[in-house]
PDB file of C-alpha atoms in Angstrom:
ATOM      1  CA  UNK A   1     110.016  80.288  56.337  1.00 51.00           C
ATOM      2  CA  UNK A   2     107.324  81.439  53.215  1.00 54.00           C
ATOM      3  CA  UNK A   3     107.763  84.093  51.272  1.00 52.00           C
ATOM      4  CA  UNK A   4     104.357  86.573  51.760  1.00 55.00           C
ATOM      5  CA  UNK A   5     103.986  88.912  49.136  1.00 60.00           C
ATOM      6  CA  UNK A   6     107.623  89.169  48.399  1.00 61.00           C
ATOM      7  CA  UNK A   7     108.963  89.299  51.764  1.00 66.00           C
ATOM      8  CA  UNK A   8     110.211  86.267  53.350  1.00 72.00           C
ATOM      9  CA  UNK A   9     109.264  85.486  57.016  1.00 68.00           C
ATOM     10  CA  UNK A  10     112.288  84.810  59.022  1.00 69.00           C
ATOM     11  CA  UNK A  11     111.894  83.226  62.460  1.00 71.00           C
ATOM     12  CA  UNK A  12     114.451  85.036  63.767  1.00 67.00           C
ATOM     13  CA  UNK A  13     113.067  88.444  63.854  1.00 61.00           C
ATOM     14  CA  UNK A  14     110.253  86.984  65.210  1.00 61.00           C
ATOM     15  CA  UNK A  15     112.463  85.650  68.063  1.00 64.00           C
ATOM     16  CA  UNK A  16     113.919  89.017  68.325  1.00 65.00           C
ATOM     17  CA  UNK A  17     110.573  90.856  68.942  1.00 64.00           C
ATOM     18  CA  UNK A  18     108.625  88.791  70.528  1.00 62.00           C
ATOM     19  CA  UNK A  19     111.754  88.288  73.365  1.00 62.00           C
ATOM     20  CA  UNK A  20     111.237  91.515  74.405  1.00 66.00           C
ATOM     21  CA  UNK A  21     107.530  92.058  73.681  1.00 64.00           C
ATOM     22  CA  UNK A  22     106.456  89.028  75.501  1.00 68.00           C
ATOM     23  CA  UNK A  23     108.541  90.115  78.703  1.00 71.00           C
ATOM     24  CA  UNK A  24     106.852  93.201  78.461  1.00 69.00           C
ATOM     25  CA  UNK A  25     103.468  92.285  78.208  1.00 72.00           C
ATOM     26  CA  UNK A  26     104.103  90.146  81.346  1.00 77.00           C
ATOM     27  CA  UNK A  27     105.426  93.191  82.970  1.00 75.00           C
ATOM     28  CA  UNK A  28     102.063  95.126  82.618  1.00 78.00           C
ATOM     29  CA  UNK A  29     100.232  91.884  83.844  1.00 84.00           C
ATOM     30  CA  UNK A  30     102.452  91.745  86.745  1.00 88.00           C
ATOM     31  CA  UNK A  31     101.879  95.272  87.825  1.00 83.00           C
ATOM     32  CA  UNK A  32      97.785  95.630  87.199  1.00 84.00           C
ATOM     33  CA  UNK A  33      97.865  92.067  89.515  1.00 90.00           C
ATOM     34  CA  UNK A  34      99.779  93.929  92.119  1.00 91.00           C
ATOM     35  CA  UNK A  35      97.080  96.376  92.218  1.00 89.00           C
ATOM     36  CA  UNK A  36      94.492  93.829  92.469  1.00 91.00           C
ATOM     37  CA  UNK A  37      95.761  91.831  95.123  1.00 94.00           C
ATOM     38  CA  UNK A  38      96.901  95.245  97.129  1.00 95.00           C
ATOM     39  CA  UNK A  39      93.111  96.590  96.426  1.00 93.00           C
ATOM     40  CA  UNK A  40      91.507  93.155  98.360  1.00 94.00           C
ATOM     41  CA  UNK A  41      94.160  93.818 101.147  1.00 96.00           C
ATOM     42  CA  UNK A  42      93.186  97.316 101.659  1.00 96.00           C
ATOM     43  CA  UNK A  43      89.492  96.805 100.917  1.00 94.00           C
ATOM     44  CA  UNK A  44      89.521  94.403 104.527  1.00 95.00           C
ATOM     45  CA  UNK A  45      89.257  97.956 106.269  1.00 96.00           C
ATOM     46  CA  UNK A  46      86.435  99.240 104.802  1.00 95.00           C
ATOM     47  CA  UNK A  47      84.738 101.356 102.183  1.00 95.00           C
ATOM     48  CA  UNK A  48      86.854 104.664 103.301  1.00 95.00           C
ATOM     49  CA  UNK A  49      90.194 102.606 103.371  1.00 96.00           C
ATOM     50  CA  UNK A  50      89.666 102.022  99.833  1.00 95.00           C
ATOM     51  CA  UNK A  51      88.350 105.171  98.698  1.00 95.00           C
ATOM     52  CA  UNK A  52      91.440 107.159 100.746  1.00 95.00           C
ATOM     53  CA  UNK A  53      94.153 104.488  98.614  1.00 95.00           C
ATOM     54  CA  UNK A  54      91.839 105.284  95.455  1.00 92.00           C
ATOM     55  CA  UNK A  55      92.581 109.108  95.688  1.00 93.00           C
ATOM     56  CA  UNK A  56      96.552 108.203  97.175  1.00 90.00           C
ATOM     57  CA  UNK A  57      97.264 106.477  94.151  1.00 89.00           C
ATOM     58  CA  UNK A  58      95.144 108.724  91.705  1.00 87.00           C
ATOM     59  CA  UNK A  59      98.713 110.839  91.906  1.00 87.00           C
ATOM     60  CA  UNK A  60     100.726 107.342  90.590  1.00 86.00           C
ATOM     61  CA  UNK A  61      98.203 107.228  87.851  1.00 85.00           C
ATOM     62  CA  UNK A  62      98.349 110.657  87.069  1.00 88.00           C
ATOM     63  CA  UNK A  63     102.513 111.062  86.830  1.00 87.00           C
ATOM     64  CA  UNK A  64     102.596 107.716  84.758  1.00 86.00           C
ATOM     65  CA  UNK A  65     101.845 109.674  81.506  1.00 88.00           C
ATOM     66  CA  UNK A  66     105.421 111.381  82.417  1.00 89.00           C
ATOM     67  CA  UNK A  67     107.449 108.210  82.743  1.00 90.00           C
ATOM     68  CA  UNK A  68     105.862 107.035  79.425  1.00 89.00           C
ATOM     69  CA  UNK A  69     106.073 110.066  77.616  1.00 92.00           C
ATOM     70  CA  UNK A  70     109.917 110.336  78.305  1.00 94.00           C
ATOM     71  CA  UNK A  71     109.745 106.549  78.360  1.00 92.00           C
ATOM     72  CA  UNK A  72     108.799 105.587  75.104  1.00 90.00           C
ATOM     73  CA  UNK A  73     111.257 108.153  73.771  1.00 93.00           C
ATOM     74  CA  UNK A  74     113.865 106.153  75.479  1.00 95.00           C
ATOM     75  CA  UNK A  75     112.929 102.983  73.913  1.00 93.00           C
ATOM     76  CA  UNK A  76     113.652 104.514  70.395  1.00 93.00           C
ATOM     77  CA  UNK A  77     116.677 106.330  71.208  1.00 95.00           C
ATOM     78  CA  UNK A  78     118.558 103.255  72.987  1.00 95.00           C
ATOM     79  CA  UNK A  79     117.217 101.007  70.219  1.00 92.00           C
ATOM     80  CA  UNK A  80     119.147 103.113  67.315  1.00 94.00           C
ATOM     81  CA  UNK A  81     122.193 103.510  69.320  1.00 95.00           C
ATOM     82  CA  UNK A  82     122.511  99.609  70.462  1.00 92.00           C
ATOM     83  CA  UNK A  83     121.965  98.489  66.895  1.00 89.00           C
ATOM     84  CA  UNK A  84     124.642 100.579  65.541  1.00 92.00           C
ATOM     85  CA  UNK A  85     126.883  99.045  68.511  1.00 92.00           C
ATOM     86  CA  UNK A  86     127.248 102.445  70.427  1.00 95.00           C
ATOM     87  CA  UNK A  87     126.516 101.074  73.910  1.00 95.00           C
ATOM     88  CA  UNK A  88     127.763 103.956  75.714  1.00 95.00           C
ATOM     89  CA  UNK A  89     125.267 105.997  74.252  1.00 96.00           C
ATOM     90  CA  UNK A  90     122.739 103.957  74.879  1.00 95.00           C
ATOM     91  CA  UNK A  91     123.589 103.561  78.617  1.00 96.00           C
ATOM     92  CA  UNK A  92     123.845 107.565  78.585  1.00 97.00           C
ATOM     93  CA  UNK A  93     120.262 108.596  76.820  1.00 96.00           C
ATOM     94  CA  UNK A  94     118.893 105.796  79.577  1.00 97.00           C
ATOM     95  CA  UNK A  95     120.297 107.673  82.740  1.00 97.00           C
ATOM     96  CA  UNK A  96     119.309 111.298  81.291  1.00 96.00           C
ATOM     97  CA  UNK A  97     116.138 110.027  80.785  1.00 96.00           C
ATOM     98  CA  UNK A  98     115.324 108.350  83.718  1.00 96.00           C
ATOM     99  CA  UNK A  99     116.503 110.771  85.467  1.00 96.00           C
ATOM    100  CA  UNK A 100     115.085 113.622  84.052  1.00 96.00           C
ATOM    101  CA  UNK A 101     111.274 111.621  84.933  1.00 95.00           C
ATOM    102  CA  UNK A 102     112.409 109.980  88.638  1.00 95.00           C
ATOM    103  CA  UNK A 103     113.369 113.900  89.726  1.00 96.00           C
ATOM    104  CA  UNK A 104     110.211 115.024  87.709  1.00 94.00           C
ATOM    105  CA  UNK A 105     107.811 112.280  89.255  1.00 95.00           C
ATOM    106  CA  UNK A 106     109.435 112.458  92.455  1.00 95.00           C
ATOM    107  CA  UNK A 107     109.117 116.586  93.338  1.00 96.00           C
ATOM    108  CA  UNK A 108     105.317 115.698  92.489  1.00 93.00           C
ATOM    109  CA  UNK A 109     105.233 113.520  95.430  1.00 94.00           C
ATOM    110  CA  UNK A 110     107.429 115.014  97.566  1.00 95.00           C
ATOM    111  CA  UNK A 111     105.013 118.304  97.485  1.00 95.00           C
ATOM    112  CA  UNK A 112     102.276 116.309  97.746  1.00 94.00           C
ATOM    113  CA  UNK A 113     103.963 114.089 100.933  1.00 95.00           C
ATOM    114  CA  UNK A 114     104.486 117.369 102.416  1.00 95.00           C
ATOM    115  CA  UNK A 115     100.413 118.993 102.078  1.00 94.00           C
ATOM    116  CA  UNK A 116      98.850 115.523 101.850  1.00 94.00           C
ATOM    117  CA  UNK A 117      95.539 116.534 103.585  1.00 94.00           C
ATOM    118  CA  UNK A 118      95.236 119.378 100.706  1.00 93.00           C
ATOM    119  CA  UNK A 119      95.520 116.779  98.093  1.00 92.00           C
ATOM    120  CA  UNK A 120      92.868 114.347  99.719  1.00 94.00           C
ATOM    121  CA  UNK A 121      90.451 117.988 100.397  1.00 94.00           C
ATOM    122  CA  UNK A 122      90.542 118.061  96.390  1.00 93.00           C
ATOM    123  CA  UNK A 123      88.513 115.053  96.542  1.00 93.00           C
ATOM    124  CA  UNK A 124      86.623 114.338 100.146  1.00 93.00           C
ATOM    125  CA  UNK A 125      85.454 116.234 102.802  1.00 94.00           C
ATOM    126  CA  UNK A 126      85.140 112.432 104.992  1.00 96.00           C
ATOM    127  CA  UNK A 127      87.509 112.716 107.436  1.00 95.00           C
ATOM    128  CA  UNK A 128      87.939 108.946 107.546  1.00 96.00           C
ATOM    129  CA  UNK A 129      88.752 108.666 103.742  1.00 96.00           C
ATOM    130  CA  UNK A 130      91.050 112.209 104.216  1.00 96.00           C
ATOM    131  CA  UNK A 131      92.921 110.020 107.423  1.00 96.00           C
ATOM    132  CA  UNK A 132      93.017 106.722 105.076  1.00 96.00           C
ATOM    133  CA  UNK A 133      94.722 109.076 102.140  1.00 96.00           C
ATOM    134  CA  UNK A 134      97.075 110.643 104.353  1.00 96.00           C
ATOM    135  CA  UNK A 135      98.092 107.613 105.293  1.00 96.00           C
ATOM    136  CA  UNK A 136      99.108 106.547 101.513  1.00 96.00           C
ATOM    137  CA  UNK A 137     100.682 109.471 100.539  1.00 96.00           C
ATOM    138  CA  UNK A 138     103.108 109.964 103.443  1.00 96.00           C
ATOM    139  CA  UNK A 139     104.183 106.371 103.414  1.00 96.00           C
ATOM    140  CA  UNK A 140     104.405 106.154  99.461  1.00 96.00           C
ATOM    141  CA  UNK A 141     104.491 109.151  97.513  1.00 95.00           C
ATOM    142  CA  UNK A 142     108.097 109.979  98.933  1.00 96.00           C
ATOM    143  CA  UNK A 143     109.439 106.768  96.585  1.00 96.00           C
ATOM    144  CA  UNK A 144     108.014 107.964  93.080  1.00 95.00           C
ATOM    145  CA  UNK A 145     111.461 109.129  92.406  1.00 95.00           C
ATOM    146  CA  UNK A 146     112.536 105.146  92.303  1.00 96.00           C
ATOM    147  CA  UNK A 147     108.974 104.542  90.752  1.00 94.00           C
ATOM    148  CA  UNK A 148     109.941 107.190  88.062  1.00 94.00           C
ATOM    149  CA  UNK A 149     113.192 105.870  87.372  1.00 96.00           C
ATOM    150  CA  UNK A 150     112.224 102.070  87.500  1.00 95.00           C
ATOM    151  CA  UNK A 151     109.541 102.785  84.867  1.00 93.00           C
ATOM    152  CA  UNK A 152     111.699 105.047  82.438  1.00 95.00           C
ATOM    153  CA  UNK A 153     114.272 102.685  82.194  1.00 95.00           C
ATOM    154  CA  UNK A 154     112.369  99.248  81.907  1.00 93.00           C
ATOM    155  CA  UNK A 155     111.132 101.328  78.371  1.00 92.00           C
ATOM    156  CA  UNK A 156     114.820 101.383  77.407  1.00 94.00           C
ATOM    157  CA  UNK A 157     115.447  98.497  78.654  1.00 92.00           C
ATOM    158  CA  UNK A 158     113.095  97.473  75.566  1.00 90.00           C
ATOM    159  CA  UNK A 159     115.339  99.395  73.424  1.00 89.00           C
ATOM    160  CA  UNK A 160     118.859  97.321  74.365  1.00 90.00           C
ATOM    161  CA  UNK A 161     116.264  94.339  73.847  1.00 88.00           C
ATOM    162  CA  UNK A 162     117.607  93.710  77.899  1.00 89.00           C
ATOM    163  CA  UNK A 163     114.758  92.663  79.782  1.00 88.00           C
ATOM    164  CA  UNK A 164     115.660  90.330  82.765  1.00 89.00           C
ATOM    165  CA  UNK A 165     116.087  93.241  84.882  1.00 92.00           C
ATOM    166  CA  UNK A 166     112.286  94.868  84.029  1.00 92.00           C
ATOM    167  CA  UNK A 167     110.979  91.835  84.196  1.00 90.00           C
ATOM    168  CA  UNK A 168     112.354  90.361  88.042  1.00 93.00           C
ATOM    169  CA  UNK A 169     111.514  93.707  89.258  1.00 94.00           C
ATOM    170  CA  UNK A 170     107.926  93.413  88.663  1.00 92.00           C
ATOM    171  CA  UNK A 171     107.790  89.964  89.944  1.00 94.00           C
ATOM    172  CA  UNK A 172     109.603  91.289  92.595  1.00 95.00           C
ATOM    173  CA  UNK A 173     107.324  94.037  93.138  1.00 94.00           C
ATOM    174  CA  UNK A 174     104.277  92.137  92.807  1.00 94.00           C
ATOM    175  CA  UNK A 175     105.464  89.835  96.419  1.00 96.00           C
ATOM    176  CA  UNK A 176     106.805  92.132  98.271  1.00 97.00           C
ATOM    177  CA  UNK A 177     103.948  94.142  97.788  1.00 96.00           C
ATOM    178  CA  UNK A 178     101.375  91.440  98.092  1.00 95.00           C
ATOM    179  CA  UNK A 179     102.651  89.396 100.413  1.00 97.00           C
ATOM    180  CA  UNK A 180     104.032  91.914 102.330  1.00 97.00           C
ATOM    181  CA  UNK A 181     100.868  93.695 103.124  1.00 96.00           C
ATOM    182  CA  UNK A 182      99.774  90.318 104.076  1.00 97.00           C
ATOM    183  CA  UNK A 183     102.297  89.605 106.264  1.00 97.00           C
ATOM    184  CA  UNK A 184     101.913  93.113 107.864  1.00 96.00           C
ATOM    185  CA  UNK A 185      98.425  92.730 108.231  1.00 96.00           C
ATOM    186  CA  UNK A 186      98.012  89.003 110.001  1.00 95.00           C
ATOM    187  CA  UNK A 187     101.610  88.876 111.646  1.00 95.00           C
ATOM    188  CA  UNK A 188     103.007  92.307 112.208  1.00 95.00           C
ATOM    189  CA  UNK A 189      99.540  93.804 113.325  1.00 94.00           C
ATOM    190  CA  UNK A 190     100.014  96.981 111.582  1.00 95.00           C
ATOM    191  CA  UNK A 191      97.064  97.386 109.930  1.00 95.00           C
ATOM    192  CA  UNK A 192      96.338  99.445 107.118  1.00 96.00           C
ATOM    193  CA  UNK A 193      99.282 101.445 107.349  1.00 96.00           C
ATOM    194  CA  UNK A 194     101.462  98.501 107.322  1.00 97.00           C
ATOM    195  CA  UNK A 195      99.749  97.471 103.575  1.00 97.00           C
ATOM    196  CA  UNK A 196     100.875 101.213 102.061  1.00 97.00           C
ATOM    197  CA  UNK A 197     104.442 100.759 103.535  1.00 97.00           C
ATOM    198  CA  UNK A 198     104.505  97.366 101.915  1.00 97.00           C
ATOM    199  CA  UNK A 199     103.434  99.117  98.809  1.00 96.00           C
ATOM    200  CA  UNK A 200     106.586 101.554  99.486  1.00 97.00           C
ATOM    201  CA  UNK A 201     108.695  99.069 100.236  1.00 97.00           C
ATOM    202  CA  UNK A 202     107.762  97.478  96.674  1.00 96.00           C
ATOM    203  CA  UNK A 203     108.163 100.364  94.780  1.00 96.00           C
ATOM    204  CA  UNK A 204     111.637 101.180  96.362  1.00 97.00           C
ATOM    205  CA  UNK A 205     112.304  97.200  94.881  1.00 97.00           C
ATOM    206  CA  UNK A 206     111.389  97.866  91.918  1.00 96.00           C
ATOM    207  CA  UNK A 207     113.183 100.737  90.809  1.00 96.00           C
ATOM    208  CA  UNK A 208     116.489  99.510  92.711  1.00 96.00           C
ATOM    209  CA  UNK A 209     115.812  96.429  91.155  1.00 96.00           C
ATOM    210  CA  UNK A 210     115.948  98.054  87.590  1.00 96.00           C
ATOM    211  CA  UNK A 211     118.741 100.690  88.141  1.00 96.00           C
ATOM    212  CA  UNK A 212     121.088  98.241  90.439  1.00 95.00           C
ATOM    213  CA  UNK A 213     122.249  96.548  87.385  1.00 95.00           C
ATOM    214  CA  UNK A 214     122.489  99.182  84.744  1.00 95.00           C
ATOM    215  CA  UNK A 215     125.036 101.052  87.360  1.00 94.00           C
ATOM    216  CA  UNK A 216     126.810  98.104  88.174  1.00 94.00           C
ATOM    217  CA  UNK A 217     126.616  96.311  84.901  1.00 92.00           C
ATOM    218  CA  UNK A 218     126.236  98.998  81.837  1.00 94.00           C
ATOM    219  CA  UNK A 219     124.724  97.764  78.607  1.00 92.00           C
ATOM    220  CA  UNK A 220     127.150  95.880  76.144  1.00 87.00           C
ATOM    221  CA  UNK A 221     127.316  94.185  73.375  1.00 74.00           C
ATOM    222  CA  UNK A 222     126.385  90.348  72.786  1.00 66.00           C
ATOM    223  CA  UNK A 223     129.881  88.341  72.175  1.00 51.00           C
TER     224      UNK A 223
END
């Protein structure tokens, strides 16, 4: 390719960014279009079904700053130690990592799984959207550990420049979610409930989804 002001373009590079960027990118798509399409299922029961999973997943939101925090940490750290070829280190600053955010994330929602009423009370005093919140956070909040790790390590997953974990997971995610809470709605007769445990059921993929390989299969080198 052109030289541009002294530095010559190689395509390459470009490859080698835009690889893992592009994935990436389609990750985040994948996830905000899970929310969508979960939102419409839950918004068929009403204004208070919505604002109860608005407030349940207010927490997700809220503990995402941790996973991204330690997250984009990760992405640097496994970066430097897969391009000078130390793959066990990379591997290791991944688990600490993720783990240090999935047990962080997940006591969050494990205290709030076990007072969920006092979490909706910070918000509502309609008993229909506290019963619609309660209803989230028992069936989903349990699973942020998985939600922590899956998120921590698809960030050094962008590191190793390894992304065809990351990326089935949210694909993943997005149908079993989706089409799950479909499925529990108009064949399963479940109702609302039966949308949030799709949601758990999808989170539970995704981290497993992420993690599964990485212990089975550790980062190595290309031959």
């Amino acid at each position: 390719m052109p030289a541009v002001s002294g530095v010559t373009l190689q395509i390459r590079l470009f490859w080698e960014i835009l690889r893992v960027g592009l994935i990436a990118s389609f990750s985040a798509f994948t996830a905000n279009l899970t929310a969508m399409l979960v939102t419409g299922l839950v918004g068929r029961f009403g204004v208070a079904a919505l604002a109860g999973y608005g407030i349940g997943v207010r927490l997700e939101f809220m503990l995402v700053p941790l996973a991204f925090g330690i997250g984009s940490g990760l992405t640097t750290i496994v970066g430097v130690a897969a391009g000078a070829g130390d793959w066990r280190r990379a591997v290791r600053a991944a688990w600490i990592g993720s783990l240090v955010a999935g047990l962080g994330i997940g006591a969050f929602g494990w205290v709030v799984a076990l007072f969920p009423e006092g979490w909706a009370r910070l918000f509502t005093d309609d008993p229909d959207v506290i019963a619609a919140t309660v209803s989230y956070v028992t069936r989903v909040a349990p699973f942020y550990f998985l939600f922590g790790i899956g998120m921590t390590l698809s960030f050094a997953s962008q590191g190793a420049g390894r992304m065809k974990a990351p990326f089935a997971a949210g694909v993943m995610r997005l149908f079993v979610a989706s089409l799950g809470g479909w499925f529990a709605i108009e064949h399963l007769g479940w109702g609302l409930p039966g949308v949030f445990v799709a949601i758990a059921v999808g989170i539970v993929t995704f981290g497993s989804l992420i993690a599964g390989p990485l212990l089975v299969h550790p980062w190595r080198g290309r031959a």
